[in-house]
mmCIF file of C-alpha atoms in Angstrom:
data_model
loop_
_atom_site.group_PDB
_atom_site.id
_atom_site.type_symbol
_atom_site.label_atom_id
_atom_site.label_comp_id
_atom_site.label_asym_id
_atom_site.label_seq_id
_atom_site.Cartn_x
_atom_site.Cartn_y
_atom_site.Cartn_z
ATOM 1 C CA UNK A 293 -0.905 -7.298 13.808
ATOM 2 C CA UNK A 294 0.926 -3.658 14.067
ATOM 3 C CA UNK A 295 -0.835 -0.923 14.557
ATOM 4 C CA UNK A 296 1.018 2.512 12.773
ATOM 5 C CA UNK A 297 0.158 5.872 13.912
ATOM 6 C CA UNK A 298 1.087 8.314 10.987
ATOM 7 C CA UNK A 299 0.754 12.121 11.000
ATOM 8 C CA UNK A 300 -0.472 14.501 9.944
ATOM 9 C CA UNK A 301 -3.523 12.725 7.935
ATOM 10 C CA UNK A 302 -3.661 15.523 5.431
ATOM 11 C CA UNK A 303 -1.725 18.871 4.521
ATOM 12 C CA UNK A 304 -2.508 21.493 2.166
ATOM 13 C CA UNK A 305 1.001 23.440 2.070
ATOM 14 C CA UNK A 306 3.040 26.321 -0.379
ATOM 15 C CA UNK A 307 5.637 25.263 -2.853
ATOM 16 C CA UNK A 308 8.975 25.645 -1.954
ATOM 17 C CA UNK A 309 8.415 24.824 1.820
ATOM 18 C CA UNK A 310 8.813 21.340 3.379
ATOM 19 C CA UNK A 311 6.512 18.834 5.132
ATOM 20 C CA UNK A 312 7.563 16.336 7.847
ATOM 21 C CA UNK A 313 5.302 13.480 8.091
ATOM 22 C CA UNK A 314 5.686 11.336 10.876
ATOM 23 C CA UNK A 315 5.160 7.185 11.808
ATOM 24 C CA UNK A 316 5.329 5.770 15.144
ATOM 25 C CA UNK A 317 4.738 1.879 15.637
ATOM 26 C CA UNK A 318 3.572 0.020 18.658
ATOM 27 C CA UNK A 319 5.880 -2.539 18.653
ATOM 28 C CA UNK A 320 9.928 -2.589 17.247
ATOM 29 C CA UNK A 321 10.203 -3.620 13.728
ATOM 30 C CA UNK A 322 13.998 -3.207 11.468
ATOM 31 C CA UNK A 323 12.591 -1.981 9.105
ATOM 32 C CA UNK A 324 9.967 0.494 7.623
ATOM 33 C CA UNK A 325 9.406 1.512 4.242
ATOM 34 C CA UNK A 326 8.293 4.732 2.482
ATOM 35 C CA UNK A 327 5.745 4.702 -0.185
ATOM 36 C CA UNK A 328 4.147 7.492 -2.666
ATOM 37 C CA UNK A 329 0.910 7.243 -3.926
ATOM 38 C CA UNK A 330 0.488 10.162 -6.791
ATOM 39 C CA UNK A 331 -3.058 10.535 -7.788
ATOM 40 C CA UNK A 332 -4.739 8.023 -9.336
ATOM 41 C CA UNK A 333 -1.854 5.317 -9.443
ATOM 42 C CA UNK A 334 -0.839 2.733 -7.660
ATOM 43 C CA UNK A 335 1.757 2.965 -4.528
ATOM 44 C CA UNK A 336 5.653 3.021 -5.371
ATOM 45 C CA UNK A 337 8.264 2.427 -3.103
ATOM 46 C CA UNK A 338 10.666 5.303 -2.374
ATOM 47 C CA UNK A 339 13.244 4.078 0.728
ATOM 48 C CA UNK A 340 13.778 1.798 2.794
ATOM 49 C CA UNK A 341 14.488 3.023 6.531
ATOM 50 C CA UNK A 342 16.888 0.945 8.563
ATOM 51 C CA UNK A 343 17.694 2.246 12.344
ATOM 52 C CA UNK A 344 20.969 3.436 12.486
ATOM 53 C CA UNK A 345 22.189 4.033 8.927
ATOM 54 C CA UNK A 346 20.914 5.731 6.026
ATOM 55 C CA UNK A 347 17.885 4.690 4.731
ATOM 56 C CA UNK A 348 18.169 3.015 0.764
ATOM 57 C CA UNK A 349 16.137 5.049 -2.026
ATOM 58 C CA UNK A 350 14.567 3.966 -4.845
ATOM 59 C CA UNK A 351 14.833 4.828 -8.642
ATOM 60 C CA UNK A 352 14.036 7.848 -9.017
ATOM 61 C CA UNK A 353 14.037 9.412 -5.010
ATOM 62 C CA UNK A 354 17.027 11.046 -3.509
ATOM 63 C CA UNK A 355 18.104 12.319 -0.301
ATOM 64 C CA UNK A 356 17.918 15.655 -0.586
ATOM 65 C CA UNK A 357 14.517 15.287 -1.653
ATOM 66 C CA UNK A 358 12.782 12.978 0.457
ATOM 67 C CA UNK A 359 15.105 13.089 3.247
ATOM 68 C CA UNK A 360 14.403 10.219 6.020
ATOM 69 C CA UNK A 361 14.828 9.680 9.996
ATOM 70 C CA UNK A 362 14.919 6.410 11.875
ATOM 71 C CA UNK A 363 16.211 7.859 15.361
ATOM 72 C CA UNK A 364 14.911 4.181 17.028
ATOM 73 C CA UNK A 365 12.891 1.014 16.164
ATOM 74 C CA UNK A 366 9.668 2.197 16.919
ATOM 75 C CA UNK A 367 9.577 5.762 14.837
ATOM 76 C CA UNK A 368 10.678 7.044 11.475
ATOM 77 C CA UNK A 369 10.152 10.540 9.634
ATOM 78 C CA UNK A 370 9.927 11.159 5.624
ATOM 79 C CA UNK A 371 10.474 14.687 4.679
ATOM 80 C CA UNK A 372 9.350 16.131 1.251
ATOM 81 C CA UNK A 373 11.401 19.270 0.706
ATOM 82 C CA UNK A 374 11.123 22.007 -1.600
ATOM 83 C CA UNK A 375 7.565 21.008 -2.618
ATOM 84 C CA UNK A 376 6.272 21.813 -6.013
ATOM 85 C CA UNK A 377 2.355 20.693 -7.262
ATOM 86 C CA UNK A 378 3.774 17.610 -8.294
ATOM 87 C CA UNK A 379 4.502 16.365 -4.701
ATOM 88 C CA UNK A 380 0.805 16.265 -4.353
ATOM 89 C CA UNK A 381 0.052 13.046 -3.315
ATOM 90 C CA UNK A 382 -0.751 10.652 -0.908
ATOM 91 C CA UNK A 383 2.572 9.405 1.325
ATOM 92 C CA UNK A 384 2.020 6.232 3.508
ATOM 93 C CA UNK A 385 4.366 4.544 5.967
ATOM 94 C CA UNK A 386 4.487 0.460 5.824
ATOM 95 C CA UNK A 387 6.248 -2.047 7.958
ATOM 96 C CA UNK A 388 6.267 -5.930 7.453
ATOM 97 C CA UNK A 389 5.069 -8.123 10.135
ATOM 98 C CA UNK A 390 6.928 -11.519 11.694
ATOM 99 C CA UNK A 391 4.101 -13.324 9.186
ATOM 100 C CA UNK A 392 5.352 -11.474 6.241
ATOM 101 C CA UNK A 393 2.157 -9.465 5.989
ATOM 102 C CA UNK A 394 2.699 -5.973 5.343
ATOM 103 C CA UNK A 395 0.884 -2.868 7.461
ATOM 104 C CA UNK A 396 0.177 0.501 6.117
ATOM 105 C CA UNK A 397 -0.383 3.838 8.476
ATOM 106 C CA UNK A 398 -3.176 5.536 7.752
ATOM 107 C CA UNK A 399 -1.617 8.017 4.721
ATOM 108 C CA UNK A 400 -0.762 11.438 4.409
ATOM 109 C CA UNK A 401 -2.677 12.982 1.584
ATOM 110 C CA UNK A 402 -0.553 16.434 0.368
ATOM 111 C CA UNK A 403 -1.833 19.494 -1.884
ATOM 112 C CA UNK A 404 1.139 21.493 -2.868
ATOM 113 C CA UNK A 405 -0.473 24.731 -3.827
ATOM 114 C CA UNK B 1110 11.311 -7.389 -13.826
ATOM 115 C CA UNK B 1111 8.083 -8.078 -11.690
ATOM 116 C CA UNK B 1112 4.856 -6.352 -12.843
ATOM 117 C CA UNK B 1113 1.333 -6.873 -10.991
ATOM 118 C CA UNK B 1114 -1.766 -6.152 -13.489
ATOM 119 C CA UNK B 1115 -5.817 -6.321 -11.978
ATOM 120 C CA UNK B 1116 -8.745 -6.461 -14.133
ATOM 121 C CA UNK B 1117 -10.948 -5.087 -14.433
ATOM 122 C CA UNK B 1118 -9.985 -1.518 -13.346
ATOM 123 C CA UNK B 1119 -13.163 -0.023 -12.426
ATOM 124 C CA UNK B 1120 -16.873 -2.873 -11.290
ATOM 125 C CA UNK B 1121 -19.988 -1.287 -10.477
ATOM 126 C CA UNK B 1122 -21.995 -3.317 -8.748
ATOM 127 C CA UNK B 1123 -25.536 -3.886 -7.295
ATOM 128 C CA UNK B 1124 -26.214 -4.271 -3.524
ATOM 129 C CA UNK B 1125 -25.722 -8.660 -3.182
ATOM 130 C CA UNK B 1126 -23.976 -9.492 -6.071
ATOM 131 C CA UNK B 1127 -21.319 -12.034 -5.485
ATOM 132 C CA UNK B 1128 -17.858 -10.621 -7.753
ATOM 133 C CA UNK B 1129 -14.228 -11.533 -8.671
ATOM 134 C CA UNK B 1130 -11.517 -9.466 -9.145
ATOM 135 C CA UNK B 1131 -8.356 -10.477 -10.637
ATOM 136 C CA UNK B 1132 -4.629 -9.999 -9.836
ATOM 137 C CA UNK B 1133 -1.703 -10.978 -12.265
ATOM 138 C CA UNK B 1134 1.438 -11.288 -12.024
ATOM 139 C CA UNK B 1135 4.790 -12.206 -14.285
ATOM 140 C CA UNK B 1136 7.113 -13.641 -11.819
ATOM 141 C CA UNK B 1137 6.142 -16.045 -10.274
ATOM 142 C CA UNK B 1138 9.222 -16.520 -7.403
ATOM 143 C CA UNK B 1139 6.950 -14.831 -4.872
ATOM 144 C CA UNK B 1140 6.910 -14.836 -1.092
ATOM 145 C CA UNK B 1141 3.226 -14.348 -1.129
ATOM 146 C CA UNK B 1142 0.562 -12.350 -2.405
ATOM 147 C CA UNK B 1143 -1.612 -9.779 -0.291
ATOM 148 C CA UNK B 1144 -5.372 -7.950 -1.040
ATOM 149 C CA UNK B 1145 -5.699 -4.578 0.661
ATOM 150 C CA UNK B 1146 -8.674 -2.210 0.360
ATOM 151 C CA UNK B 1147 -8.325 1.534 -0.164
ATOM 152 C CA UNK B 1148 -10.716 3.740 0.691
ATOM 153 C CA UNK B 1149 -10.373 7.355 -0.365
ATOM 154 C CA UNK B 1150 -7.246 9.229 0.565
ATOM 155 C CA UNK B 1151 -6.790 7.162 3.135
ATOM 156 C CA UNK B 1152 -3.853 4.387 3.756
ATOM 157 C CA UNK B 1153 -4.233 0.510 2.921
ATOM 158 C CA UNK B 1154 -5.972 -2.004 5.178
ATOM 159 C CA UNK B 1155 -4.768 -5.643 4.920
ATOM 160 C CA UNK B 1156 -7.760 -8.140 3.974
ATOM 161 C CA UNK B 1157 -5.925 -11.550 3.233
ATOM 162 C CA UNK B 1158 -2.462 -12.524 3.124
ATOM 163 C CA UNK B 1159 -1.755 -16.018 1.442
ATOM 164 C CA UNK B 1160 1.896 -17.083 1.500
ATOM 165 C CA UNK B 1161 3.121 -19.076 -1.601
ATOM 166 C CA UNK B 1162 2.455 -22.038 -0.590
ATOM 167 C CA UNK B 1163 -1.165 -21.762 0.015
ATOM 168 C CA UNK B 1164 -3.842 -21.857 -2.177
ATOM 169 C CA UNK B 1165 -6.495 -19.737 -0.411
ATOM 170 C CA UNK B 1166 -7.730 -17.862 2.442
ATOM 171 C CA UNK B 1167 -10.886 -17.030 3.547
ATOM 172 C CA UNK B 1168 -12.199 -14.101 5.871
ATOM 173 C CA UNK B 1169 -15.804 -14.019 6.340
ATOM 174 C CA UNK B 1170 -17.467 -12.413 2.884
ATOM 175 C CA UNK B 1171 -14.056 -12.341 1.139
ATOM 176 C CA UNK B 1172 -11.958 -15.344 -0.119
ATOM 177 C CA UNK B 1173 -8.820 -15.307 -1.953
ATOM 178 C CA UNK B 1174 -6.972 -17.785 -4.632
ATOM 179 C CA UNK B 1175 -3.680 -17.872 -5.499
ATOM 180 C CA UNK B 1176 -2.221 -20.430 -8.753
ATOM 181 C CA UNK B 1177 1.337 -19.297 -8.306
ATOM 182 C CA UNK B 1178 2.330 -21.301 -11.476
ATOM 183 C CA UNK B 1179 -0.275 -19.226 -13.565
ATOM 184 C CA UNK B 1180 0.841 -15.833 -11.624
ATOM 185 C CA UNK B 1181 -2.958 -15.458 -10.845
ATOM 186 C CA UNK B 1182 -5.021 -14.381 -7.963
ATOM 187 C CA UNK B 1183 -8.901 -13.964 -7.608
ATOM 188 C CA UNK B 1184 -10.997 -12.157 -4.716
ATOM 189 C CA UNK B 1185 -14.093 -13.558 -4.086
ATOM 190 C CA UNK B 1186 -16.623 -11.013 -2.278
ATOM 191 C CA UNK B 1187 -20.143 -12.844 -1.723
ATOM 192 C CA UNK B 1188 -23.099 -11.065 -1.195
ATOM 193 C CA UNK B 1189 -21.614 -7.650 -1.920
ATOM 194 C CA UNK B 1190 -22.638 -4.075 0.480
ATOM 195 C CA UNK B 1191 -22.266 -0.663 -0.288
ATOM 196 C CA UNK B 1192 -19.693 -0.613 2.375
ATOM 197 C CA UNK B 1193 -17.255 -2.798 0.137
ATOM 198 C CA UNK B 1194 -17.266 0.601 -2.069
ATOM 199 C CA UNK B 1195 -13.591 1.178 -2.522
ATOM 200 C CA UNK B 1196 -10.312 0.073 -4.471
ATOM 201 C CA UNK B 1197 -8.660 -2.704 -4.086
ATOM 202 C CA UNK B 1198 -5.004 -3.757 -4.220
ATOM 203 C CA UNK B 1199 -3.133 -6.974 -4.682
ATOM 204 C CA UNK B 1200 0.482 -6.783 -4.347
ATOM 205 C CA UNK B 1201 3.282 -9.607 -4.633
ATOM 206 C CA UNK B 1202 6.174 -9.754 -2.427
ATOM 207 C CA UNK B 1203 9.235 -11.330 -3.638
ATOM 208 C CA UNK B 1204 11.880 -9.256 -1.883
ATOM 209 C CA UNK B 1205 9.704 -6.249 -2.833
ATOM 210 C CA UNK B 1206 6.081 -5.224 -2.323
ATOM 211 C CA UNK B 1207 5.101 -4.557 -5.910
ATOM 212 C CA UNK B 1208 1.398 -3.184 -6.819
ATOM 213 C CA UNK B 1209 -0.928 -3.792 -8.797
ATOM 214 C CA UNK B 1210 -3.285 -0.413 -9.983
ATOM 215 C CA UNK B 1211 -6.107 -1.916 -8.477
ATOM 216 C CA UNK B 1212 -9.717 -2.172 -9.364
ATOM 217 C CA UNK B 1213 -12.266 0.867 -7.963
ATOM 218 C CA UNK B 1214 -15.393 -0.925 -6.767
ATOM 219 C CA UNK B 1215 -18.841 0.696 -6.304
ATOM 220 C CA UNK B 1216 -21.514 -0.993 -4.655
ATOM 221 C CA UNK B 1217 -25.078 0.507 -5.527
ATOM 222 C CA UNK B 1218 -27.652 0.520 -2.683
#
């Protein structure tokens, strides 16, 4: 199994600023994948982040809002810019393992006050 | 267009009751289907994983079904403990991880 260490584990922050949430993984995977979790809903899918090109967004999710690092295989960054009270959610990093089962960090639960 | 449905969304329980909680989905051209448990705020730990061409899998008080053809799924959780208290997930992977809106389980002492 993987084991993903994401930070921070919770944030209370002011609109308009930006949040950098960050997941390293202890082993090197192609991919990692981006999820939001708004409250009391289920988790969608917002990128996909591939090391060493852009990462793919979802329906919905662009760049300039959820802007996204993959510098190498083991690490990735989601940014949520500009925040307004409806970023408030809970963000979680995932990764799929060589068995096809899928690992989840530990979240990041935002309040955008 | 894949969509993941459990029932029932909310079981309260007492303390050793044995329970099933259902997953559903439309498609069924799926990789394989996954139960994760949620606890609050937190981030998703993986219970079972059973690929599509299994039928079940079993981890000590939990056991999982999948009928593919049917696009169902059960959890099985014997002899329930107030430390199962949380929500549960099932998601389908088929290129995708899709979601379910999972079912919020409280376990009464």
């Amino acid at each position: 199994s993987a084991v993903i260490s994401q930070k921070p584990s919770r944030d209370i922050c002011q609109r308009g600023t930006s949040l950098t949430i960050q997941c390293q993984v202890d082993s090197q995977v192609t991919m990692m994948f981006w999820y939001r979790q708004q409250p009391g809903q289920s988790l969608t899918l917002i990128a996909t982040a591939n090391q060493g090109s852009e990462a793919t967004y979802e329906s919905g999710f662009v760049i300039d809002k959820f802007p996204i690092s993959r510098p190498n295989l083991t690490f990735s960054t989601l940014t949520v810019s500009n925040m307004s009270p409806e970023d408030s959610s809970i963000y979680l990093c995932s990764l799929i393992g060589v068995n096809t089962e899928a690992f989840f960090g530990q979240g990041t639960r935002l309040t955008v006050v | 267009k894949q969509e993941v449905t459990q029932i029932p969304a909310a079981l309260s329980v007492p303390e050793g009751e044995n329970l099933v909680l259902n997953c559903s989905f439309t498609d069924s051209a799926i990789y394989n289907l996954q139960w994760f448990r949620q606890d609050p705020g937190k981030g998703l730990t993986s219970l079972l994983l059973i690929q599509s061409s299994q039928r079940e899998q079993t981890s000590g008080r939990l056991n999982a079904s999948l009928d593919k053809s049917s696009g169902r799924s059960t959890l099985y959780i014997a002899a329930s403990q107030p430390g199962d208290s949380a929500t549960y997930l099932c998601a389908v992977q088929g290129g995708k991880l899709i979601f379910g809106q999972g079912t919020e389980l409280s376990v009464k002492p």
